Amino acid sequence: MPESSLIQRRDLDFQLFEVLQAHRLAERPRHADHSRETFAAAIDTAHAIAQDRFAPHNRKSDEHEPTFDGERVHLIPEVREALDAFCAAGFLAPTKDYEQGGMQLPVVVAQACSALFKSANGATTSYVGLTLGNANVIERFGSAAQKRKYLGALLSGRFFGTMALTEPQAGSSLADLCTRATPQPDGSYRIQGSKIFISAGDHELRENIVHLVLARIAGAPAGVKGISLFTVPKFRVHANGSLGPRNGVRLTGLVHKTGWRGTASTMLSFGEGGDCEGELVGAPHQGLACMFHMMNEARIGVGMGAVMYGYRGYLASLQYARKRLQGRAPGAKDPLQPQLPLVAHADVRRMLLAQKAYVEGGLALGLYAARLVDEQKTGDSDTARAEAGLLLDLLTPIVKSWPSQWCLEANSLAIQVHGGYGYTRDFPVEQYWRDNRLNMIHEGTHGIQALDLLGRKAVMQQGAATALLGRELQATVDAARAWPRLAPHADALQAAWGEVQATLAVLAPLLGRDSERALANAGVFLEAFGHTVLAWTWLRQAVVAVGALERGAGGAEADFYQGKLQACRWFFHCELPRTGPQHALLRGLDNSALAMQDAWF
């Protein structure tokens, strides 16, 4: 499999080292043992394992999804082999301390490594992605005893982990979950309830599975304020880390999905047919706050996963368009003239350029968010760390939702480039679309992200985060105006941000007194805000690209930078203008959806 099938490495290096200056993180004490060369070596290792162990069974795991014989879940053997290689190389703990077996890599470099595994095989990667998120929650909120029992086993890959939130009757409404936790004299709890759509909820890949389960302690307040978090292992764990008897967690069935079929998606029963022991994580009734620590990380991961599915489709359709001969130029009337490759046709180039703009813009956004995590953790000052956290809070709904929508559109365009062949299983692009479709749903649907963005994040702290993002955008606008060819884009971005501010000036005062009306079109606001942020990511890339060209980049390097400038131009000409009508609708407080009645459907 050629290297370009997972990602364009030149693009990844450009994002990391030219735009985000990731190598500068090696100047900070935590990463002092590292350099650009060690960062690149980690990425090279991840790429090799992803290409050799993960990518080859991507189709096979789709065609041979997990099965349950009533006692055990069965997976194709390649899944375990890939995960063994992943864990042996240390990628379960890339950012952790050396003392924990980690590499102390910056988050942005670890996210780049993770992206390669997601590109190769998102379904298999999900087992370790969930485990790392689980470990992060226990590390931050668990007791000393819980850390001793679970943390080393999770980070080494001896145990795997999950997050068990969703219940059949509640869906995304966590306020309505019913799973109960009854305190016991020894300080443990008995857990009883059901969960659904629990990815990696049961398998034989590791000797134990540690579930993080949301439940209510008897007498807890109603709604989300009464939710607590518990560790619930498949096998109970002794204080010294050895396994005890089977816990009362039972698999009641597998969920069969449109895509992402290689991940065992499960229905789980807790406490049915046997005691199910759990341990409280953090303080009582603070479970949602603990779990959101994992969910916010997961949302960045979902966005990056969506990017990589889109990226795979883009590269596959680009390769196909260069090789597939079909048709002739519009003015060519002689049928004996040789056919042209698909890429020679303007409409095909349009579809390829759209894909490039979506996936490379999405990659820039996801890596920028990861870079903010690094700044939040190791920034040079309290102010820098606080501002990074503020920006990250604001942008997380965009990082999750924008790639999930528009990189899925890239997958649709990849199918279109293939024509009828794209709709067959002879080519991989149909699977990329099916796998990517989940990302619009899990870890918070578009609707949930939209309510979070408009109802909370954009107005939190009297709009401090939005004002901070505005200053960051303005700095890019000012830098772009130094280059005449970018000045029109700079003006367009400044105007688009002014539209965002004008819309918030109308909607923000309504929040609290008429929230239903203010939030009726929150999804439209999410799209408009997201497209403005992506225009910003493209202008950031363009500033670097035009500088490189002015310094004399030639040959293949010049082509690379020209491609960046052309994709930026396309986004500003064809995508950013979508936001104008959206802001008009938002500021007009359109109530078409709000006023619609059930009986009228």
Coordinates of C-alpha atoms in Angstrom, one line a residue:
M1 CA 0.0 0.0 0.0
P2 CA 1.6 3.3 -1.0
E3 CA 2.3 5.9 1.7
S4 CA -0.1 8.4 0.1
S5 CA -3.1 6.1 0.8
L6 CA -3.2 7.2 4.5
I7 CA -2.3 10.8 4.3
Q8 CA -0.2 13.2 2.3
R9 CA 2.9 13.4 4.5
R10 CA 4.0 16.7 3.1
D11 CA 0.7 18.2 4.2
L12 CA 1.0 16.7 7.7
D13 CA 4.6 18.1 8.0
F14 CA 3.4 21.5 6.7
Q15 CA 0.6 21.7 9.3
L16 CA 2.8 20.6 12.2
F17 CA 6.1 22.3 11.6
E18 CA 5.4 25.3 9.3
V19 CA 1.9 26.4 10.5
L20 CA 1.8 25.3 14.1
Q21 CA 5.6 25.3 14.8
A22 CA 5.3 22.1 16.8
H23 CA 9.1 21.7 17.0
R24 CA 9.2 24.7 19.3
L25 CA 7.5 22.6 22.0
A26 CA 10.8 20.8 22.4
E27 CA 12.1 24.1 24.0
R28 CA 9.7 23.5 27.0
P29 CA 11.0 21.5 30.0
R30 CA 8.5 18.7 29.6
H31 CA 9.6 17.9 26.0
A32 CA 13.2 18.9 26.4
D33 CA 14.4 15.4 25.4
H34 CA 12.6 15.8 22.0
S35 CA 13.3 17.5 18.8
R36 CA 11.7 17.8 15.3
E37 CA 13.6 14.6 14.5
T38 CA 12.1 12.6 17.4
F39 CA 8.6 13.9 16.6
A40 CA 9.1 12.8 13.0
A41 CA 10.4 9.4 14.1
A42 CA 7.3 8.8 16.2
I43 CA 5.1 9.7 13.3
D44 CA 7.1 7.4 11.0
T45 CA 6.7 4.5 13.5
A46 CA 2.9 5.1 13.7
H47 CA 2.7 5.3 10.0
A48 CA 4.5 2.0 9.5
I49 CA 2.3 0.1 12.1
A50 CA -0.8 1.7 10.7
Q51 CA 0.0 0.8 7.2
D52 CA 1.3 -2.7 7.9
R53 CA -1.0 -3.9 10.7
F54 CA -4.2 -1.8 10.6
A55 CA -4.9 -0.9 7.0
P56 CA -4.8 -4.4 5.5
H57 CA -7.8 -5.7 7.5
N58 CA -10.0 -2.6 7.2
R59 CA -12.2 -4.2 4.6
K60 CA -12.1 -7.7 6.2
S61 CA -13.3 -6.4 9.5
D62 CA -16.1 -4.6 7.7
E63 CA -17.2 -7.8 5.9
H64 CA -16.7 -10.0 9.0
E65 CA -18.1 -8.0 11.9
P66 CA -18.0 -9.3 15.5
T67 CA -20.2 -12.2 16.4
F68 CA -21.6 -13.4 19.7
D69 CA -22.2 -17.1 20.3
G70 CA -24.0 -16.6 23.6
E71 CA -20.8 -16.7 25.7
R72 CA -18.1 -14.9 23.9
V73 CA -17.5 -12.2 21.2
H74 CA -15.4 -13.3 18.3
L75 CA -13.3 -11.0 16.1
I76 CA -11.1 -11.6 13.2
P77 CA -7.5 -12.4 14.4
E78 CA -6.0 -9.4 12.7
V79 CA -7.6 -7.0 15.1
R80 CA -5.7 -8.5 18.1
E81 CA -2.5 -8.6 16.1
A82 CA -2.8 -4.9 15.2
L83 CA -3.6 -3.9 18.7
D84 CA -0.7 -5.9 20.1
A85 CA 1.7 -4.0 17.8
F86 CA 0.1 -0.7 18.8
C87 CA 0.5 -1.3 22.5
A88 CA 4.0 -2.8 22.2
A89 CA 5.1 0.4 20.5
G90 CA 3.8 2.6 23.4
F91 CA 1.1 4.4 21.5
L92 CA -1.4 3.9 24.4
A93 CA 0.7 6.4 26.5
P94 CA 2.3 8.8 24.0
T95 CA 1.9 11.9 26.1
K96 CA 2.3 10.3 29.5
D97 CA 5.3 10.6 31.8
Y98 CA 8.3 8.4 31.2
E99 CA 7.7 6.9 34.7
Q100 CA 4.3 5.7 33.4
G101 CA 5.8 4.1 30.3
G102 CA 5.0 7.1 28.2
M103 CA 6.9 9.1 25.6
Q104 CA 6.2 12.6 26.9
L105 CA 5.2 13.7 23.4
P106 CA 3.3 16.8 22.9
V107 CA -0.5 16.3 22.4
V108 CA -0.3 17.7 18.8
V109 CA 2.3 15.1 17.8
A110 CA 0.4 12.3 19.5
Q111 CA -2.8 13.4 17.7
A112 CA -0.9 13.3 14.4
C113 CA 0.2 9.7 15.2
S114 CA -3.4 8.8 16.2
A115 CA -4.7 10.3 13.0
L116 CA -2.7 7.7 11.0
F117 CA -4.2 4.8 12.8
K118 CA -7.7 6.3 12.3
S119 CA -7.0 6.7 8.6
A120 CA -5.9 3.1 8.3
N121 CA -8.7 1.5 10.3
G122 CA -10.9 3.5 12.6
A123 CA -12.9 0.5 13.9
T124 CA -9.8 -1.3 15.2
T125 CA -8.3 2.0 16.5
S126 CA -11.5 2.7 18.6
Y127 CA -10.5 -0.1 21.1
V128 CA -7.4 1.8 22.1
G129 CA -8.8 5.2 21.7
L130 CA -11.5 4.5 24.3
T131 CA -9.0 2.9 26.6
L132 CA -6.8 6.0 26.6
G133 CA -9.8 8.2 27.3
N134 CA -10.8 5.9 30.1
A135 CA -7.3 6.0 31.6
N136 CA -7.2 9.8 31.5
V137 CA -10.4 10.0 33.5
I138 CA -9.1 7.7 36.2
E139 CA -5.8 9.5 36.3
R140 CA -7.5 12.8 36.9
F141 CA -10.4 11.9 39.1
G142 CA -9.7 8.4 40.5
S143 CA -8.5 7.6 44.0
A144 CA -5.0 6.5 44.7
A145 CA -6.3 2.9 45.1
Q146 CA -8.1 3.1 41.7
K147 CA -5.0 4.4 40.0
R148 CA -2.9 1.6 41.4
K149 CA -5.4 -1.0 40.3
Y150 CA -6.3 0.3 36.8
L151 CA -4.0 3.0 35.5
G152 CA -0.9 0.9 34.7
A153 CA -2.9 -1.9 33.3
L154 CA -4.8 0.4 31.0
L155 CA -1.8 2.4 29.8
S156 CA 0.2 -0.8 29.1
G157 CA -2.7 -2.4 27.2
R158 CA -3.2 -5.2 29.7
F159 CA -6.8 -3.9 30.3
F160 CA -9.0 -2.1 27.8
G161 CA -11.6 0.5 28.7
T162 CA -14.9 1.9 27.7
M163 CA -17.3 4.7 28.5
A164 CA -20.9 3.6 29.3
L165 CA -23.3 6.5 29.1
T166 CA -26.2 5.8 26.8
E167 CA -29.4 4.0 27.9
P168 CA -32.2 2.7 25.7
Q169 CA -34.9 5.0 27.0
A170 CA -32.7 8.1 27.3
G171 CA -30.5 8.3 24.2
S172 CA -28.4 11.5 24.4
S173 CA -30.6 12.9 27.2
L174 CA -28.3 12.0 30.2
A175 CA -30.7 13.7 32.6
D176 CA -33.1 10.8 32.0
L177 CA -30.7 7.9 32.7
C178 CA -31.9 5.3 35.3
T179 CA -29.0 3.1 36.1
R180 CA -28.8 2.8 39.9
A181 CA -25.9 2.7 42.3
T182 CA -26.6 1.3 45.8
P183 CA -23.9 2.0 48.5
Q184 CA -22.5 -1.0 50.4
P185 CA -20.9 -1.2 53.9
D186 CA -17.4 -1.7 52.4
G187 CA -17.6 1.5 50.4
S188 CA -18.3 -0.1 47.1
Y189 CA -21.6 0.2 45.2
R190 CA -24.0 -2.3 43.5
I191 CA -24.7 -1.2 40.0
Q192 CA -28.0 -2.1 38.3
G193 CA -29.2 -1.0 34.9
S194 CA -28.8 -1.2 31.1
K195 CA -26.6 0.6 28.6
I196 CA -26.7 0.5 24.8
F197 CA -24.4 1.5 21.9
I198 CA -21.3 0.8 24.1
S199 CA -18.4 0.6 21.7
A200 CA -15.9 -2.1 22.6
G201 CA -18.2 -3.2 25.5
D202 CA -17.3 -6.9 25.3
H203 CA -14.5 -8.9 23.6
E204 CA -11.7 -11.2 24.2
L205 CA -8.9 -8.9 23.1
R206 CA -7.6 -8.3 26.6
E207 CA -7.9 -10.0 30.0
N208 CA -10.2 -7.3 31.4
I209 CA -12.4 -4.4 30.3
V210 CA -12.9 -1.5 32.7
H211 CA -16.2 0.3 32.1
L212 CA -16.8 3.9 33.2
V213 CA -20.5 3.9 34.0
L214 CA -22.8 6.8 34.8
A215 CA -25.4 6.0 37.4
R216 CA -27.5 7.5 40.2
I217 CA -26.9 7.0 43.9
A218 CA -30.2 6.5 45.8
G219 CA -31.6 9.9 46.9
A220 CA -29.5 11.8 44.3
P221 CA -31.0 15.0 42.8
A222 CA -33.0 14.6 39.6
G223 CA -31.4 15.5 36.2
V224 CA -27.8 15.7 35.4
K225 CA -26.9 17.1 38.9
G226 CA -27.6 13.7 40.3
I227 CA -25.3 11.6 38.2
S228 CA -22.2 9.9 39.5
L229 CA -19.4 8.0 37.8
F230 CA -18.2 4.5 38.6
T231 CA -15.5 2.0 37.6
V232 CA -17.2 -1.3 36.8
P233 CA -14.7 -4.0 35.5
K234 CA -15.7 -7.1 33.6
F235 CA -13.6 -9.0 36.1
R236 CA -13.2 -7.7 39.6
V237 CA -9.7 -6.5 40.4
H238 CA -7.8 -7.1 43.7
A239 CA -5.9 -4.3 45.3
N240 CA -2.6 -5.8 43.9
G241 CA -4.0 -5.6 40.3
S242 CA -4.7 -9.4 40.0
L243 CA -8.0 -10.5 38.6
G244 CA -10.8 -11.7 40.8
P245 CA -14.2 -13.3 39.9
R246 CA -16.4 -12.3 37.1
N247 CA -18.4 -9.1 37.8
G248 CA -22.1 -8.9 37.1
V249 CA -21.7 -7.2 33.7
R250 CA -23.4 -9.2 30.9
L251 CA -23.5 -8.7 27.2
T252 CA -27.1 -8.9 26.1
G253 CA -26.5 -8.4 22.4
L254 CA -24.5 -6.8 19.6
V255 CA -25.6 -3.8 17.6
H256 CA -25.3 -4.2 13.8
K257 CA -24.3 -0.9 12.2
T258 CA -24.2 0.7 8.8
G259 CA -20.5 1.2 9.1
W260 CA -17.6 1.0 11.6
R261 CA -18.6 -2.7 11.8
G262 CA -15.2 -3.9 13.1
T263 CA -15.9 -2.4 16.5
A264 CA -18.1 -4.5 18.8
S265 CA -21.0 -2.2 19.6
T266 CA -22.8 -3.7 22.5
M267 CA -25.9 -3.7 24.7
L268 CA -24.8 -4.3 28.4
S269 CA -26.7 -5.3 31.5
F270 CA -25.3 -4.5 34.9
G271 CA -26.5 -6.4 37.9
E272 CA -28.9 -8.8 36.2
G273 CA -28.3 -12.3 37.3
G274 CA -25.4 -11.4 39.7
D275 CA -24.0 -8.7 41.8
C276 CA -22.3 -5.9 39.9
E277 CA -19.7 -4.1 41.9
G278 CA -18.6 -0.6 41.1
E279 CA -16.4 2.0 42.7
L280 CA -17.2 5.7 42.8
V281 CA -14.9 7.9 40.8
G282 CA -14.6 11.4 42.1
A283 CA -17.2 13.0 44.3
P284 CA -20.9 11.9 44.4
H285 CA -23.1 13.6 41.8
Q286 CA -20.1 14.9 39.9
G287 CA -20.1 12.1 37.4
L288 CA -21.0 14.2 34.4
A289 CA -18.2 16.7 35.1
C290 CA -15.7 13.8 35.2
M291 CA -17.1 12.2 32.1
F292 CA -17.0 15.4 30.1
H293 CA -13.2 15.4 30.6
M294 CA -13.2 12.2 28.6
M295 CA -15.9 13.4 26.2
N296 CA -14.2 16.6 25.3
E297 CA -11.1 14.7 24.4
A298 CA -13.2 12.2 22.5
R299 CA -14.8 15.0 20.6
I300 CA -11.5 16.2 19.3
G301 CA -10.8 12.5 18.4
V302 CA -14.1 12.2 16.6
G303 CA -13.4 15.3 14.5
M304 CA -9.9 14.0 13.6
G305 CA -11.4 10.6 12.8
A306 CA -13.9 12.3 10.4
V307 CA -11.0 14.2 8.8
M308 CA -9.1 11.0 8.2
Y309 CA -12.0 9.1 6.6
G310 CA -12.5 12.1 4.3
Y311 CA -8.8 12.2 3.6
R312 CA -8.7 8.5 2.6
G313 CA -11.6 9.1 0.2
Y314 CA -10.0 12.2 -1.2
L315 CA -6.7 10.4 -1.9
A316 CA -8.5 7.4 -3.4
S317 CA -10.6 9.5 -5.7
L318 CA -7.6 11.6 -6.7
Q319 CA -5.7 8.5 -7.7
Y320 CA -8.7 7.1 -9.6
A321 CA -9.2 10.4 -11.4
R322 CA -5.6 10.4 -12.6
K323 CA -5.7 6.9 -13.9
R324 CA -9.3 6.5 -15.2
L325 CA -9.6 7.6 -18.9
Q326 CA -13.1 8.8 -19.8
G327 CA -14.4 11.4 -22.2
R328 CA -12.8 14.2 -24.1
A329 CA -12.6 18.0 -23.9
P330 CA -15.9 19.9 -24.5
G331 CA -14.6 21.2 -27.9
A332 CA -13.3 17.8 -29.1
K333 CA -15.7 16.4 -31.7
D334 CA -13.5 13.7 -33.1
P335 CA -14.4 10.3 -31.4
L336 CA -11.0 8.9 -32.5
Q337 CA -9.1 11.4 -30.3
P338 CA -7.7 9.7 -27.2
Q339 CA -9.7 9.9 -24.0
L340 CA -8.7 12.1 -21.2
P341 CA -8.1 11.2 -17.6
L342 CA -11.0 12.2 -15.3
V343 CA -8.8 14.8 -13.6
A344 CA -8.6 16.7 -16.9
H345 CA -12.4 17.6 -16.7
A346 CA -13.2 20.8 -14.8
D347 CA -16.2 19.3 -12.9
V348 CA -14.0 16.5 -11.6
R349 CA -11.3 19.0 -10.5
R350 CA -14.1 21.0 -8.8
M351 CA -15.0 17.9 -6.7
L352 CA -11.4 17.1 -6.0
L353 CA -10.7 20.7 -4.9
A354 CA -13.7 20.7 -2.6
Q355 CA -12.5 17.5 -1.0
K356 CA -9.0 19.0 -0.6
A357 CA -10.4 22.1 1.0
Y358 CA -12.6 20.1 3.4
V359 CA -10.0 17.5 4.5
E360 CA -6.9 19.7 4.7
G361 CA -8.9 22.5 6.4
G362 CA -10.3 19.9 8.8
L363 CA -6.8 18.6 9.5
A364 CA -5.6 22.1 10.2
L365 CA -8.5 22.6 12.7
G366 CA -8.0 19.4 14.6
L367 CA -4.2 19.8 14.9
Y368 CA -4.7 23.4 16.0
A369 CA -7.0 22.2 18.8
A370 CA -4.4 19.6 19.9
R371 CA -1.8 22.4 19.9
L372 CA -4.1 24.4 22.2
V373 CA -4.1 21.4 24.6
D374 CA -0.4 21.6 24.7
E375 CA -0.5 25.4 25.3
Q376 CA -3.0 24.8 28.1
K377 CA -0.7 22.3 29.7
T378 CA 2.7 23.7 29.2
G379 CA 2.3 27.3 28.1
D380 CA 4.9 29.9 29.2
S381 CA 2.5 31.9 31.4
D382 CA -0.7 31.6 33.4
T383 CA -2.3 33.9 30.9
A384 CA -1.2 31.8 27.9
R385 CA -2.5 28.6 29.5
A386 CA -5.9 30.2 30.5
E387 CA -6.4 31.7 27.0
A388 CA -5.6 28.4 25.4
G389 CA -8.2 26.7 27.6
L390 CA -10.8 29.3 26.7
L391 CA -10.2 29.0 23.0
L392 CA -10.4 25.2 23.3
D393 CA -13.7 25.3 25.1
L394 CA -15.1 27.5 22.4
L395 CA -13.8 25.5 19.4
T396 CA -14.5 22.0 20.6
P397 CA -18.0 21.9 19.2
I398 CA -16.6 23.0 15.9
V399 CA -13.7 20.6 16.0
K400 CA -16.2 17.8 16.5
S401 CA -19.0 18.8 14.2
W402 CA -17.5 20.6 11.2
P403 CA -15.3 17.7 9.9
S404 CA -18.2 15.3 10.7
Q405 CA -20.4 17.1 8.3
W406 CA -18.0 18.4 5.6
C407 CA -15.5 15.5 5.5
L408 CA -18.5 13.2 5.1
E409 CA -19.4 15.4 2.1
A410 CA -15.9 14.8 0.9
N411 CA -16.6 11.1 1.1
S412 CA -19.8 11.6 -1.0
L413 CA -17.8 13.5 -3.6
A414 CA -15.2 10.8 -3.7
I415 CA -18.0 8.3 -4.6
Q416 CA -19.2 10.7 -7.2
V417 CA -15.7 11.0 -8.8
H418 CA -15.7 7.2 -9.1
G419 CA -19.1 7.3 -10.8
G420 CA -21.0 4.0 -10.8
Y421 CA -17.9 2.2 -9.6
G422 CA -17.9 4.3 -6.4
Y423 CA -21.3 2.8 -5.5
T424 CA -19.9 -0.7 -5.6
R425 CA -17.9 -2.6 -3.0
D426 CA -15.1 -3.1 -5.6
F427 CA -13.7 0.3 -4.5
P428 CA -13.1 1.5 -0.9
V429 CA -14.8 4.8 -1.1
E430 CA -18.3 3.5 -0.2
Q431 CA -16.9 2.1 3.1
Y432 CA -15.3 5.3 4.0
W433 CA -18.6 7.1 3.6
R434 CA -20.4 4.4 5.7
D435 CA -17.8 4.5 8.4
N436 CA -17.7 8.3 8.5
R437 CA -21.5 8.7 8.9
L438 CA -21.3 7.7 12.5
N439 CA -19.2 10.7 13.4
M440 CA -22.2 13.1 13.0
I441 CA -23.9 11.1 15.7
H442 CA -21.7 9.8 18.5
E443 CA -20.1 11.9 21.2
G444 CA -22.9 14.5 20.8
T445 CA -24.9 15.0 17.6
H446 CA -24.8 18.2 15.6
G447 CA -27.9 19.4 17.5
I448 CA -26.1 18.9 20.8
Q449 CA -23.0 20.6 19.6
A450 CA -25.0 23.5 18.2
L451 CA -26.8 24.1 21.5
D452 CA -23.5 23.9 23.3
L453 CA -21.9 26.5 21.0
L454 CA -24.6 29.0 20.9
G455 CA -26.2 28.4 24.3
R456 CA -23.0 28.3 26.3
K457 CA -19.6 28.5 24.7
A458 CA -20.1 31.6 22.5
V459 CA -21.5 33.7 25.4
M460 CA -19.6 32.3 28.4
Q461 CA -17.8 34.8 30.6
Q462 CA -19.7 37.6 28.9
G463 CA -18.4 36.5 25.5
A464 CA -14.7 36.4 26.5
A465 CA -13.9 33.3 24.4
T466 CA -15.5 34.7 21.3
A467 CA -13.7 38.0 21.8
L468 CA -10.4 36.1 22.2
L469 CA -11.0 34.2 19.0
G470 CA -11.8 37.5 17.2
R471 CA -8.4 38.8 18.2
E472 CA -6.7 35.7 16.9
L473 CA -8.6 36.0 13.6
Q474 CA -7.6 39.7 13.4
A475 CA -4.0 38.8 13.8
T476 CA -4.2 36.5 10.8
V477 CA -6.1 39.1 8.8
D478 CA -3.3 41.6 9.5
A479 CA -0.6 39.2 8.5
A480 CA -2.5 38.3 5.3
R481 CA -2.8 41.9 4.3
A482 CA 1.0 42.1 3.9
W483 CA 0.6 40.0 0.8
P484 CA -1.5 41.6 -2.0
R485 CA -2.8 38.3 -3.3
L486 CA -4.3 37.5 0.1
A487 CA -5.7 40.9 0.9
P488 CA -9.2 40.1 -0.6
H489 CA -9.4 37.0 1.5
A490 CA -8.4 39.0 4.6
D491 CA -11.1 41.5 3.9
A492 CA -13.7 38.7 3.4
L493 CA -12.7 37.0 6.7
Q494 CA -12.9 40.2 8.6
A495 CA -16.4 40.8 7.2
A496 CA -17.5 37.3 7.9
W497 CA -16.4 37.6 11.5
G498 CA -18.3 40.9 11.7
E499 CA -21.4 38.9 10.7
V500 CA -20.8 36.5 13.5
Q501 CA -20.6 39.3 16.0
A502 CA -23.8 41.0 14.6
T503 CA -25.7 37.7 14.9
L504 CA -24.6 37.1 18.5
A505 CA -25.6 40.7 19.3
V506 CA -29.2 39.7 18.3
L507 CA -29.3 36.2 19.8
A508 CA -27.3 36.5 23.0
P509 CA -29.8 38.9 24.8
L510 CA -32.6 36.4 24.1
L511 CA -30.8 33.5 25.9
G512 CA -32.4 33.1 29.3
R513 CA -35.6 35.0 28.6
D514 CA -36.6 33.4 25.3
S515 CA -34.1 30.6 24.9
E516 CA -36.3 28.4 22.8
R517 CA -36.6 31.1 20.1
A518 CA -32.9 32.1 20.3
L519 CA -31.8 28.5 19.9
A520 CA -34.3 27.4 17.3
N521 CA -31.8 27.7 14.6
A522 CA -28.7 26.8 16.6
G523 CA -27.6 24.3 13.9
V524 CA -27.5 27.1 11.3
F525 CA -25.3 29.1 13.7
L526 CA -23.0 26.1 14.1
E527 CA -22.5 25.9 10.4
A528 CA -22.0 29.6 9.9
F529 CA -19.6 29.9 12.8
G530 CA -17.8 26.7 11.7
H531 CA -17.3 27.9 8.1
T532 CA -15.9 31.2 9.4
V533 CA -13.4 29.3 11.6
L534 CA -12.4 27.1 8.7
A535 CA -11.8 30.1 6.5
W536 CA -9.5 31.3 9.2
T537 CA -7.6 28.0 9.2
W538 CA -7.2 28.3 5.4
L539 CA -5.9 31.9 5.6
R540 CA -3.4 30.8 8.2
Q541 CA -2.1 28.2 5.8
A542 CA -2.1 30.6 2.9
V543 CA 0.1 33.1 4.8
V544 CA 2.7 30.5 5.3
A545 CA 2.4 29.2 1.7
V546 CA 2.8 32.6 0.0
G547 CA 5.7 33.4 2.2
A548 CA 7.5 30.2 1.1
L549 CA 6.8 31.0 -2.5
E550 CA 8.1 34.5 -2.1
R551 CA 11.3 33.0 -0.7
G552 CA 11.8 31.0 -3.9
A553 CA 10.3 27.6 -3.3
G554 CA 10.4 25.7 -6.6
G555 CA 9.6 22.4 -8.3
A556 CA 7.4 20.1 -6.3
E557 CA 7.5 22.4 -3.3
A558 CA 6.1 25.2 -5.4
D559 CA 3.3 23.0 -6.6
F560 CA 2.5 22.1 -3.0
Y561 CA 2.3 25.7 -1.9
Q562 CA 0.3 26.7 -5.0
G563 CA -2.2 23.9 -4.2
K564 CA -2.6 25.4 -0.7
L565 CA -3.3 28.9 -2.2
Q566 CA -5.8 27.5 -4.7
A567 CA -7.7 25.6 -2.0
C568 CA -7.8 28.7 0.1
R569 CA -9.1 30.7 -2.8
W570 CA -11.7 28.0 -3.5
F571 CA -12.9 28.1 0.1
F572 CA -13.2 31.9 0.2
H573 CA -15.0 32.0 -3.2
C574 CA -17.3 29.0 -2.9
E575 CA -17.7 28.1 0.8
L576 CA -17.5 31.2 3.0
P577 CA -20.2 33.1 1.0
R578 CA -22.7 30.4 2.3
T579 CA -22.6 32.2 5.7
G580 CA -24.2 35.4 4.5
P581 CA -27.8 34.0 4.0
Q582 CA -27.4 32.0 7.2
H583 CA -26.7 35.1 9.3
A584 CA -29.7 36.8 7.7
L585 CA -31.9 33.9 8.7
L586 CA -30.5 33.9 12.2
R587 CA -30.9 37.6 12.8
G588 CA -34.4 37.5 11.4
L589 CA -35.3 35.0 14.1
D590 CA -36.9 32.7 11.5
N591 CA -39.4 30.4 13.3
S592 CA -40.2 28.0 10.4
A593 CA -39.0 25.0 12.4
L594 CA -40.1 26.3 15.8
A595 CA -43.7 27.0 14.6
M596 CA -44.1 23.7 12.8
Q597 CA -46.6 21.4 14.4
D598 CA -46.5 17.7 14.7
A599 CA -49.9 17.3 13.0
W600 CA -48.7 19.2 9.9
F601 CA -46.0 16.6 8.9

